[in-house]
Structure formats: C-alpha cells, structure tokens
Amino acid sequence: IGAGLITLLSNVMSVPDFAVTLGAMIGIGVGIDYALFIVTRYREGLKAGLDPEEATVVALDTAGRAVVFAGFTVVISLLGMFIMGLAFINGLATGAAVTVLVTMIASVTLLPALLGFAQRKVEVTRWRGVIAAGLVAVALVGLGLGIQPLLIGVPLAVVVMLASFAVAPLRKELPPRKEKPLRRTWAYKWSRFVQHRPWPIAIATTIFLLLMSVPVLGLRLGFSDESNFAEDTTTRAAYDLTSEAFGPGTNGPLILTAELSSPQDLQVLGELTATLQATDGVADVVGPLPNSGDPATAEAAIIRLTPAAGPQDEATADLVNALRDDVVPSVTDGTGVVVNVSGSVAANIDFSSYLAERIPYFFAAVLTLSFLLLMMVFRSVLVPLKAVIMNMLSIGGAYGIVVAVFGWGWGAALFDTAGGPIEPFLPMMMFAIVFGLSMDYEVFLLSRVKEEFDRTGDPKGSVADGLAATARVITAAAAIMIVVFAGFVLEDNRIIKMFGLGLASAVFLDATFVRMLLVPATMELLGARNWWLPSWLDRILPTLNVEGGTHTSAIALAHEEEQRENDEREKQLVDA
C-alpha cells in the first residue's frame, strides 16, 4: 500500500526513483518492530491468565500506544525535512513518511484482527508450519533474485506445504520454551553486572562510540558519479572508456555562460578563455561560442570547460569555487560582463552546499521535538536529555561507518562500489529514520522501567527489572531489522547500499552499546534523579500516556510467580 501511494504521489509532486525501495526498507524495519512489541504484550497477557480478547485489548492499550507514539515520531521527523525547502527532499520525505504511517495503521488494526484469528494458537508451533514458512521464504528470495519464482518456487512451496499437512510426524508440536523467572534471566544478570560498574562502563562505551564517529570529521558531501557503479554494468564501462580516452573530466564538463550587450563583451570572454586555459585543474577549454555567427548580433555566449579531475573528485569542487571566487572575477570585474559557472557538476555542488547549510536547523528541530515529546511521556528532564545524547552517539557511530566505507573506500570493494562523496541528503534522512527507530526502543524499555519505579519506588531495581522484561524482544527486533537493512546492501544502487549499511549499523549500535550498556549505567549513576521534573513544569506540561492504565504490570506478575515458586520450594524443604 505504501509503495502504491508513493507511485500515486509521484503524479503530483517530485519523488526520487529510489523512494519506493527506501520506503520498503523503512516499512519492513518498523513493521517488524511494531509487530513484535504488540505480540509480546499479547503473549504476556495470555500467560497472566487473560483471555485472548482481553489480552489483545491490553496489548493495544500498552504496546499499541507506544507504537502509535513511535510511528508519529518517525513521521514527524521525516516531514521535518520540509525545512530544507527542496522538492526533491520533500518527495523523499513524504514517500518514506507515508510508508511508515501505513505500517503503523496496519499494526493497530490488521494485526489485532489477525490475533483474533490466532488466539491461543500464537503460542503453538508445529514442524509443518516451520517447514512451510521456510519454503515460502525461499520462494520470496527467488522473487527478489528474479529466479522465476512464480513458475517454480511458489508452486513448490505450496505443494510441500500441502504435503506437510498430510504427513503425521509434521503435525507434532515443537516443545514450548520454558520461561525462566525474571530475575534469573541473562538480561537481569547483565543489568546488575553493568550497574555494579557504572563509571567504567559508561566512560568506555562513550569513548568507543566517539571513536566510531571520528570519520565524520572527514565527511564530504556531494553526488557520486558513474565510477561507483558495478564493474559489469554498461554505465561503468562507458565511464571508464571515456575517462581513459578523453580524461575523467570529460564525464562532467562545466558550462560558463554570459549575456552579451556589445561585441566588446565577446573580447572579454576571449581573454577569460585564455586565463582559464592557464588555470590549474583545467584540462581543456572551448569557446567562447556565441549564439550567432555575427558577433555584432550575438546575445549570449558559452564556454565549455573540461576539468582535469572526475565529477565527484574534491579537486573539481575546489576548481568550481576557485572559478567563481577568483578566476572569473579577475577578468570580468569592471567590464560589465556577468559570467555564470554552471553544468550538472556545478549544480550538484550548489545543491550540496545548500543542504549542508540547512542540515543544522533540521537537526535542531528534530532534537528539540524529540526532547519535548519524551519529557511529556516520562515526566522527566534527565531521561529525555540522556536519550537525545545517546541517540546522537549511536547515529554518529553509524555516520562514521558509512564515511569510512563509502567515503574513504575502506572495504568498499566488498560492496561492489568505490569511495567517493556522501550524498548530501543521506545524513538527514538517516538522522530522521534512526532517531525514530531509536524512539521505539527508548519508549519500550524506559516505559517498563518507569512502570516498575512507580510501583516499587526502587530506582535501581526498576532498571534491572525493566531491562530483563524487554531485552529479549528488543534484541530480537534489532537483530531482524539489522538483517533487513543489511540485505539492501546487495542492491545495485549505491545510495541504497549506503542507507542499508548506515541503518543496520545504527540499529546495532543503539540496541547493544546504548540500550545494554549506557542506559543501565547512567540510570544507576543518577538513581531517583532520573525521574526529576520541576513542579512548575509538571503543571504546565501536557501528559502523553503511552503505556495505558488498564493493565497489570507484567513485571509484577512475574515477581509474584517467582515468589510463589520460592514459597513452594521452602514448603517442600520444611515438609522434607
């Protein structure tokens, strides 16, 4: 549906050709997150003794609220790119936002309906289902690789699936996973391990993420050229042939234009041509070429300039800036002739410079909005402040990986590409997407921690209990999302490759170093101050309840079950 809406939108606004692929990448990623969060709460309700309908209501009243909040946060972050004021960026942002919105709506409408069909069978797994799902997945992989899946893969999967229903051994259910008491899980033990060493872990993790972000200092924004295409494409072959025969600059010539008011203006352009030929970084100059054979009647003229370097090289960008700032004014000042430096390469440089100037405003708007929303949700000043800082660290680390691979060329051959500039819209797109995805984990984890803190008043135990209750689903969601995003690295489009690697890296850093290390360490250090909010601000700040109020704490239920087991063991010992 999202892809269809993007196609319809392309009839009324400018939408980049890779918007559908990017929308699919984001939609699959957030869809997995949202589904896992809601289904996890649904299963908790069933285990707590609720009937399926009540469990669905509780899941939507808790995780469903968080999904809606997180979804709208992603949409708002994406639509914040309208600050840039460019039709190209507006189309990209709208396409991605529409896909996320459709996925969010499906998560709170279609998913509960499917749970109504599944009911308690959601806890049952049969071998035949595993095999059938695996075969369907193979067929879909064939579809993605273009291996005639409709003729071979899908029929084969359907036949085997039907056959599996007729084979008795495949009807056997897989044994249910035995749940450990909450405080015996690895996540609880890990949280306690971190909480006992908060300073060393917080400092070491922060230093590591800052080191990962160092390549960002060498970030060069710009548009890559055809030299980054796969070597077996005709586009790359044509680029290489042109570069070898005529020089790399032939792939991106510059056009200098001037309006003529008299024949003397043409003489000025002739002097400019001679100056350009002697300029460093210029391979060839042709012109001036008037628009009329008679200089007396000519109204405009062009000069065609071939740089010595390729279109994406930094030397070409330096040449364009030098021409505009120094070379052209040195000849034309005082003559009345205005010369414009244009061409696709110069236009791309202008585009990159424009975006680079406005990106800080976009970052500031998204960070401020996220801080205010989290402050409304968690009724705290320090929790949203930490969230903003930690998300910046994980995003900075992901930026560093992208720059090292696609900018510096470290390991770029593994991705069938080469080093070059980073597309100017990629940092802000990644920022909007990753910040929204990080909000998912932030809300899901900290809402559980806050829930326990409100129940017990224990600032340290609530952190360990909240992490223990959410670590498995966050880890699972992150692992699946990493695989989804990393899969797009196999695309031919270099931009999609960058998005795939960048988003996969950001999710990995956020779900591991931030959620599993920095969050418990910093919350241990701050203790009850995590939930401090000035009383005057509490009175004027609107309240956003993303955890509902009609459910019983799953963590409390787990503690009660653990206590019952302990009491039973003690009774058996006494009887013995």
XYZ file of C-alpha atoms in Angstrom:
576
model
C 0.000 0.000 0.000
C 2.834 2.361 0.850
C 4.566 1.660 -2.464
C 1.289 2.256 -4.301
C 0.725 5.558 -2.529
C 4.256 6.683 -3.372
C 3.555 5.925 -7.030
C 0.348 7.979 -6.883
C 2.155 10.839 -5.141
C 4.708 10.916 -7.945
C 1.949 12.291 -10.186
C 1.502 15.418 -8.071
C 4.998 16.003 -6.631
C 8.628 15.250 -7.419
C 9.590 11.839 -5.997
C 13.086 10.300 -6.492
C 13.170 6.983 -8.331
C 14.605 5.125 -5.306
C 11.868 6.361 -2.929
C 9.897 3.100 -3.251
C 12.949 1.000 -2.330
C 13.754 3.270 0.606
C 10.131 3.183 1.722
C 10.143 -0.615 1.594
C 13.323 -0.740 3.661
C 11.884 1.524 6.365
C 8.415 -0.040 6.261
C 9.735 -3.571 6.733
C 12.010 -2.417 9.554
C 9.418 -0.518 11.607
C 6.729 -3.105 10.803
C 8.815 -5.857 12.406
C 9.419 -3.663 15.460
C 5.780 -2.737 15.894
C 4.503 -6.284 15.415
C 6.998 -7.761 17.877
C 6.177 -5.191 20.552
C 2.419 -5.746 20.304
C 2.587 -9.553 20.038
C 4.979 -9.702 23.013
C 2.483 -7.814 25.170
C -0.323 -10.047 23.876
C 1.581 -13.184 24.901
C 2.315 -11.694 28.318
C -1.420 -11.164 28.765
C -2.176 -14.773 27.881
C 0.433 -16.021 30.349
C -1.064 -13.751 33.013
C -4.401 -15.571 32.669
C -6.259 -13.151 30.385
C -8.494 -14.490 27.638
C -7.398 -13.682 24.051
C -9.743 -10.714 23.656
C -8.658 -9.138 26.941
C -5.005 -9.815 26.080
C -5.476 -8.029 22.742
C -7.074 -5.030 24.471
C -4.215 -4.847 26.980
C -1.605 -5.194 24.193
C -3.123 -2.294 22.261
C -3.614 -0.197 25.392
C 0.091 -0.576 26.216
C 2.370 -1.530 23.329
C -0.180 -0.213 20.821
C 0.018 3.254 22.350
C 3.814 3.104 22.204
C 3.641 2.045 18.549
C 1.373 4.965 17.644
C 3.648 7.363 19.531
C 6.803 5.979 17.917
C 5.195 5.889 14.474
C 4.093 9.504 14.594
C 7.539 10.455 15.880
C 9.147 8.864 12.797
C 6.614 10.564 10.514
C 7.181 13.961 12.133
C 10.950 13.511 11.936
C 10.729 12.667 8.243
C 8.359 15.513 7.428
C 10.752 17.828 9.258
C 12.874 17.652 6.115
C 10.395 20.076 4.534
C 12.534 22.663 6.354
C 15.015 22.209 3.506
C 12.575 23.737 1.029
C 13.543 21.449 -1.879
C 11.030 19.486 -3.967
C 13.417 16.527 -4.284
C 13.777 16.241 -0.496
C 10.060 16.817 0.077
C 9.203 13.889 -2.197
C 11.712 11.607 -0.493
C 10.435 12.543 2.974
C 6.772 12.209 2.023
C 7.272 8.787 0.430
C 9.050 7.409 3.497
C 6.554 9.011 5.910
C 3.562 7.590 4.039
C 5.025 4.073 4.217
C 5.661 4.366 7.969
C 2.145 5.734 8.512
C 0.545 2.844 6.607
C 2.663 0.334 8.561
C 1.692 1.926 11.877
C -2.023 1.867 10.996
C -1.772 -1.796 9.973
C -0.062 -2.600 13.290
C -3.020 -1.330 15.345
C -5.808 -2.552 13.034
C -4.819 -5.556 10.903
C -2.500 -7.125 13.483
C -5.142 -7.250 16.274
C -7.568 -8.788 13.777
C -5.022 -11.497 12.940
C -4.511 -12.113 16.660
C -8.260 -12.604 16.870
C -7.919 -15.472 14.392
C -4.835 -16.952 16.026
C -5.923 -16.514 19.671
C -4.044 -19.050 21.819
C -2.529 -20.744 18.777
C 0.011 -17.923 18.699
C 1.829 -19.936 21.378
C 1.775 -23.156 19.309
C 4.464 -24.019 16.759
C 4.310 -27.125 14.537
C 7.048 -28.565 12.392
C 4.865 -28.348 9.296
C 4.425 -24.622 9.841
C 8.154 -24.101 10.210
C 8.869 -26.031 7.009
C 6.100 -24.301 5.064
C 7.224 -20.852 6.198
C 10.802 -21.684 5.248
C 9.777 -22.754 1.759
C 7.659 -19.652 1.233
C 10.637 -17.568 2.348
C 12.820 -19.355 -0.214
C 10.233 -18.578 -2.886
C 10.221 -14.902 -1.920
C 14.015 -14.834 -2.073
C 13.699 -16.257 -5.565
C 11.273 -13.453 -6.373
C 13.815 -10.900 -5.193
C 16.570 -12.510 -7.265
C 14.352 -12.948 -10.312
C 14.641 -16.764 -10.454
C 11.201 -17.393 -11.969
C 9.581 -17.905 -8.560
C 6.033 -17.843 -9.874
C 6.781 -20.813 -12.128
C 8.987 -22.819 -9.773
C 9.389 -21.530 -6.221
C 5.838 -20.691 -5.187
C 4.195 -23.877 -6.592
C 6.925 -25.957 -4.983
C 6.375 -24.253 -1.630
C 2.602 -24.741 -1.867
C 2.920 -28.437 -2.801
C 5.316 -29.174 0.046
C 3.166 -27.185 2.455
C 0.084 -29.195 1.497
C 2.062 -32.423 1.711
C 3.279 -31.474 5.180
C -0.317 -31.335 6.402
C -0.789 -34.944 5.329
C 2.352 -36.284 6.997
C 1.696 -37.258 10.596
C 5.156 -36.554 12.077
C 4.960 -32.959 10.855
C 1.829 -32.424 12.912
C 3.899 -32.749 16.058
C 4.201 -29.567 18.053
C 7.561 -28.156 18.996
C 8.007 -28.223 22.773
C 7.166 -24.840 24.345
C 10.087 -22.770 25.518
C 10.437 -22.932 29.283
C 10.380 -19.416 30.668
C 12.905 -18.588 33.365
C 11.914 -16.451 36.344
C 12.523 -12.806 35.509
C 15.395 -12.391 37.940
C 17.187 -15.467 36.666
C 17.406 -14.319 33.061
C 20.671 -13.285 31.428
C 19.292 -9.773 30.889
C 18.678 -9.234 34.612
C 22.132 -10.561 35.481
C 23.695 -8.393 32.772
C 21.925 -5.290 34.054
C 23.203 -5.962 37.568
C 26.708 -6.512 36.192
C 26.608 -3.115 34.468
C 25.004 -1.387 37.456
C 27.809 -2.586 39.728
C 30.393 -0.931 37.408
C 28.589 2.173 36.097
C 31.506 4.614 35.754
C 33.965 2.366 33.852
C 31.264 1.053 31.507
C 29.714 4.475 30.827
C 33.108 6.059 30.114
C 34.414 3.169 27.988
C 31.216 2.948 25.921
C 31.121 6.696 25.321
C 34.770 6.746 24.230
C 34.172 3.804 21.878
C 31.167 5.495 20.214
C 33.097 8.761 19.902
C 35.977 6.918 18.227
C 33.487 5.312 15.832
C 32.292 8.820 14.995
C 35.758 10.193 14.149
C 35.411 9.598 10.361
C 32.523 12.081 10.366
C 35.159 14.818 10.704
C 36.224 13.876 7.159
C 32.685 13.873 5.776
C 32.495 15.301 2.262
C 29.008 15.867 0.893
C 28.423 15.588 -2.830
C 26.974 13.432 -5.570
C 28.859 10.335 -6.645
C 29.460 9.735 -10.342
C 29.254 6.643 -12.540
C 32.674 5.386 -11.409
C 30.887 3.893 -8.383
C 28.648 1.634 -10.472
C 29.334 -2.096 -10.545
C 32.095 -3.035 -12.977
C 29.829 -5.316 -15.030
C 27.384 -2.521 -15.931
C 27.471 -0.697 -19.253
C 27.277 2.599 -17.351
C 30.592 1.874 -15.633
C 32.134 0.586 -18.867
C 31.177 3.786 -20.709
C 32.530 5.953 -17.897
C 35.859 4.118 -17.804
C 36.222 4.221 -21.598
C 35.536 7.964 -21.683
C 37.969 8.618 -18.831
C 40.757 6.583 -20.429
C 40.328 8.098 -23.895
C 39.457 11.722 -23.145
C 40.222 12.243 -19.451
C 37.998 11.846 -16.358
C 36.770 15.432 -16.508
C 35.003 14.725 -19.809
C 32.300 12.930 -17.795
C 31.379 16.202 -16.071
C 32.154 19.330 -18.117
C 31.434 22.822 -16.840
C 29.471 25.390 -18.833
C 30.224 29.099 -18.420
C 27.518 31.397 -19.775
C 27.379 35.155 -20.353
C 24.889 37.632 -21.776
C 26.365 39.892 -24.496
C 25.454 43.541 -24.873
C 28.207 44.510 -27.351
C 30.989 42.922 -29.449
C 33.489 44.078 -26.792
C 31.903 41.629 -24.358
C 32.933 38.781 -26.646
C 36.509 40.037 -26.483
C 36.359 39.914 -22.675
C 35.236 36.290 -22.897
C 38.153 35.594 -25.202
C 40.535 36.925 -22.546
C 38.723 34.775 -19.978
C 39.219 31.699 -22.142
C 42.964 32.304 -22.280
C 43.039 32.714 -18.489
C 41.038 29.514 -17.990
C 43.426 27.522 -20.157
C 46.272 28.522 -17.865
C 44.346 27.698 -14.667
C 45.421 24.687 -12.595
C 42.941 21.823 -12.733
C 41.629 22.687 -16.211
C 42.176 20.091 -18.944
C 40.569 21.855 -21.910
C 38.580 24.976 -22.786
C 36.417 25.526 -25.871
C 34.925 28.917 -26.656
C 33.630 31.455 -26.404
C 30.812 30.206 -28.643
C 28.267 32.959 -29.474
C 24.679 32.108 -30.304
C 25.064 33.874 -33.654
C 27.682 33.726 -36.391
C 27.787 37.517 -36.480
C 29.418 38.892 -33.278
C 27.522 42.144 -33.739
C 24.151 40.404 -33.320
C 25.127 37.780 -30.729
C 23.156 37.994 -27.484
C 24.784 35.188 -25.456
C 27.873 33.014 -25.460
C 29.093 29.881 -23.697
C 32.476 28.498 -22.772
C 32.821 24.739 -22.378
C 35.427 23.801 -19.757
C 36.698 20.262 -19.079
C 38.169 19.746 -15.588
C 41.238 17.581 -15.158
C 39.553 15.570 -12.369
C 36.374 13.494 -12.357
C 32.913 14.861 -11.447
C 32.950 13.536 -7.868
C 36.565 14.438 -7.054
C 37.191 17.094 -4.428
C 39.581 18.822 -6.848
C 36.636 19.513 -9.180
C 34.641 21.139 -6.394
C 37.679 23.248 -5.498
C 38.007 24.251 -9.164
C 34.368 25.395 -9.346
C 34.770 27.514 -6.217
C 38.045 28.972 -7.499
C 36.454 29.871 -10.844
C 33.575 31.671 -9.164
C 35.573 33.412 -6.463
C 38.880 34.244 -8.134
C 39.492 33.332 -11.778
C 36.351 34.728 -13.434
C 36.184 37.960 -11.352
C 39.867 38.670 -12.097
C 38.971 39.087 -15.781
C 35.392 40.373 -15.757
C 35.426 42.876 -12.873
C 34.773 46.380 -14.189
C 33.738 45.158 -17.655
C 30.008 44.740 -17.017
C 30.111 41.124 -18.223
C 28.489 38.643 -15.843
C 29.725 35.068 -16.247
C 27.862 32.157 -14.617
C 29.530 28.809 -13.904
C 27.031 26.005 -14.390
C 26.670 22.444 -15.644
C 25.495 19.348 -13.792
C 28.648 19.154 -11.651
C 28.389 22.803 -10.551
C 24.668 22.365 -9.851
C 25.383 19.336 -7.666
C 27.984 21.323 -5.726
C 25.471 24.128 -5.167
C 22.856 21.588 -4.056
C 25.278 20.012 -1.576
C 26.301 23.390 -0.170
C 22.673 24.446 0.253
C 21.771 21.273 2.157
C 24.922 21.423 4.293
C 23.958 24.928 5.423
C 20.398 23.912 6.393
C 21.080 20.495 7.973
C 21.894 22.004 11.420
C 18.439 23.629 11.505
C 16.824 20.281 10.735
C 18.869 18.507 13.408
C 17.961 21.162 15.967
C 14.240 20.932 15.139
C 14.127 17.122 15.421
C 16.195 17.034 18.628
C 14.052 19.708 20.273
C 10.804 18.000 19.301
C 12.059 14.603 20.499
C 13.191 16.082 23.807
C 9.785 17.696 24.414
C 7.840 14.544 23.480
C 9.926 12.308 25.728
C 9.633 14.822 28.563
C 5.838 14.673 28.237
C 5.874 10.863 28.210
C 8.281 10.168 31.081
C 7.715 13.327 33.176
C 11.449 13.839 33.487
C 14.146 16.253 32.336
C 17.189 13.998 32.531
C 15.697 10.926 30.801
C 14.924 12.757 27.511
C 18.216 14.654 27.721
C 20.128 11.386 28.036
C 18.075 9.868 25.224
C 18.978 12.740 22.883
C 22.685 12.494 23.720
C 22.797 8.688 23.426
C 20.922 8.694 20.144
C 23.397 11.238 18.798
C 26.247 8.929 19.820
C 24.750 5.903 18.036
C 23.919 7.953 14.926
C 27.408 9.453 14.952
C 28.929 5.965 15.060
C 26.766 4.888 12.120
C 27.794 8.009 10.175
C 31.411 7.121 10.878
C 30.997 3.625 9.427
C 29.312 4.999 6.282
C 32.045 7.610 5.759
C 34.824 5.049 6.317
C 33.350 2.614 3.758
C 31.698 4.808 1.125
C 33.767 7.967 1.650
C 37.260 6.664 2.365
C 36.761 3.396 0.493
C 37.654 1.058 3.394
C 36.228 -2.285 2.328
C 34.136 -0.652 -0.411
C 35.095 -3.454 -2.810
C 33.101 -5.851 -0.619
C 30.002 -3.859 -1.526
C 30.891 -3.683 -5.232
C 31.454 0.073 -5.166
C 34.233 2.598 -4.532
C 34.966 5.521 -2.244
C 33.537 8.930 -3.066
C 31.434 11.740 -1.631
C 28.404 11.032 0.552
C 25.092 12.081 -0.986
C 24.051 15.333 0.767
C 20.550 14.149 1.648
C 21.740 10.904 3.273
C 22.795 12.350 6.683
C 19.430 13.971 7.338
C 17.415 11.010 6.009
C 19.415 8.636 8.202
C 19.040 11.020 11.133
C 15.249 11.173 10.796
C 14.843 7.408 10.356
C 17.301 6.298 13.046
C 16.020 8.826 15.566
C 12.521 7.485 15.052
C 13.631 3.861 15.348
C 15.640 4.675 18.473
C 12.482 6.164 19.930
C 10.864 2.713 19.606
C 13.464 1.098 21.836
C 13.582 4.097 24.166
C 9.847 4.071 24.818
C 9.597 0.283 25.049
C 12.463 -0.017 27.551
C 12.034 3.092 29.680
C 8.257 2.773 29.922
C 8.805 -0.608 31.606
C 11.436 0.886 33.884
C 9.109 3.774 34.797
C 6.267 1.334 35.355
C 8.330 -0.574 37.920
C 9.694 2.591 39.523
C 6.142 3.901 40.042
C 5.152 0.542 41.555
C 8.132 -0.043 43.861
C 9.932 3.302 44.236
C 13.240 1.445 43.747
C 15.325 3.410 41.192
C 17.965 0.689 40.803
C 15.877 -2.468 40.903
C 13.402 -0.975 38.415
C 16.204 -0.568 35.854
C 17.227 -4.236 36.105
C 13.611 -5.433 36.046
C 12.732 -3.233 33.078
C 15.755 -4.386 31.099
C 15.056 -8.026 31.952
C 11.454 -7.700 30.751
C 12.305 -6.041 27.442
C 15.819 -7.177 26.473
C 14.746 -10.273 24.569
C 12.179 -8.573 22.355
C 14.430 -5.539 21.749
C 17.309 -7.854 20.833
C 15.083 -9.885 18.516
C 13.604 -6.787 16.853
C 17.037 -5.240 16.395
C 18.558 -8.461 15.021
C 15.792 -8.864 12.437
C 15.965 -5.200 11.492
C 19.734 -5.385 11.069
C 19.296 -8.313 8.683
C 16.583 -6.447 6.750
C 18.637 -3.273 6.393
C 21.859 -5.138 5.655
C 20.063 -7.044 2.895
C 19.658 -3.796 0.958
C 23.450 -3.560 0.699
C 23.057 -6.140 -2.090
C 21.140 -3.586 -4.202
C 22.878 -2.138 -7.268
C 22.098 1.464 -6.316
C 24.954 2.994 -4.296
C 22.565 5.250 -2.384
C 20.507 2.256 -1.229
C 23.724 0.488 -0.241
C 24.660 3.442 1.960
C 21.230 3.560 3.566
C 21.318 -0.194 4.187
C 24.744 -0.191 5.844
C 24.114 3.028 7.758
C 20.743 1.976 9.171
C 21.956 -1.537 10.036
C 24.975 -0.068 11.850
C 22.858 2.486 13.704
C 20.378 -0.139 14.928
C 23.224 -2.428 16.027
C 24.976 0.331 17.981
C 21.731 1.540 19.519
C 20.446 -1.882 20.607
C 23.776 -3.044 22.022
C 26.034 -0.265 23.268
C 23.284 2.220 24.099
C 20.402 0.075 25.433
C 22.510 -2.658 27.053
C 25.390 -0.548 28.401
C 24.857 3.199 28.530
C 21.223 3.174 29.671
C 21.639 0.919 32.744
C 24.987 2.532 33.638
C 23.740 6.131 33.520
C 20.450 5.322 35.213
C 22.381 3.647 38.023
C 24.519 6.757 38.439
C 21.561 9.130 38.556
C 19.264 6.944 40.671
C 15.969 8.598 41.598
C 17.133 11.830 39.908
C 16.285 10.150 36.590
C 12.638 10.978 37.196
C 13.083 14.534 38.478
C 10.819 17.183 36.987
C 10.303 20.682 38.441
C 6.818 21.032 39.895
C 6.074 24.189 37.897
C 6.993 22.403 34.667
C 4.934 19.374 35.646
C 1.864 21.593 35.991
C 2.141 23.219 32.559
C 3.485 20.237 30.599
C 0.848 18.166 28.754
C 0.730 14.456 29.580
C 1.272 11.734 26.986
C 0.433 8.273 28.336
C 1.999 5.651 26.065
C 1.549 2.758 28.492
C -2.170 2.994 29.178
C -3.710 2.399 32.564
C -5.894 -0.680 32.331
C -3.269 -3.380 32.555
C -1.499 -5.260 35.296
C 2.270 -4.944 35.357
C 3.750 -7.973 33.615
C 6.870 -7.488 35.697
C 4.820 -7.561 38.905
C 3.098 -10.739 37.739
C 6.486 -12.293 37.027
C 7.678 -11.386 40.517
C 4.543 -12.864 42.045
C 5.059 -16.088 40.110
C 8.708 -16.205 41.197
C 7.681 -15.641 44.820
C 5.119 -18.447 44.609
C 7.810 -20.797 43.297
C 10.128 -19.813 46.154
C 7.369 -20.348 48.721
C 6.605 -23.755 47.222
C 10.264 -24.785 47.398
C 10.518 -23.651 51.024
C 7.359 -25.614 51.894
C 8.816 -28.741 50.279
C 12.029 -28.309 52.283
C 10.082 -27.886 55.523
C 7.993 -30.979 54.743
C 11.146 -32.944 53.971
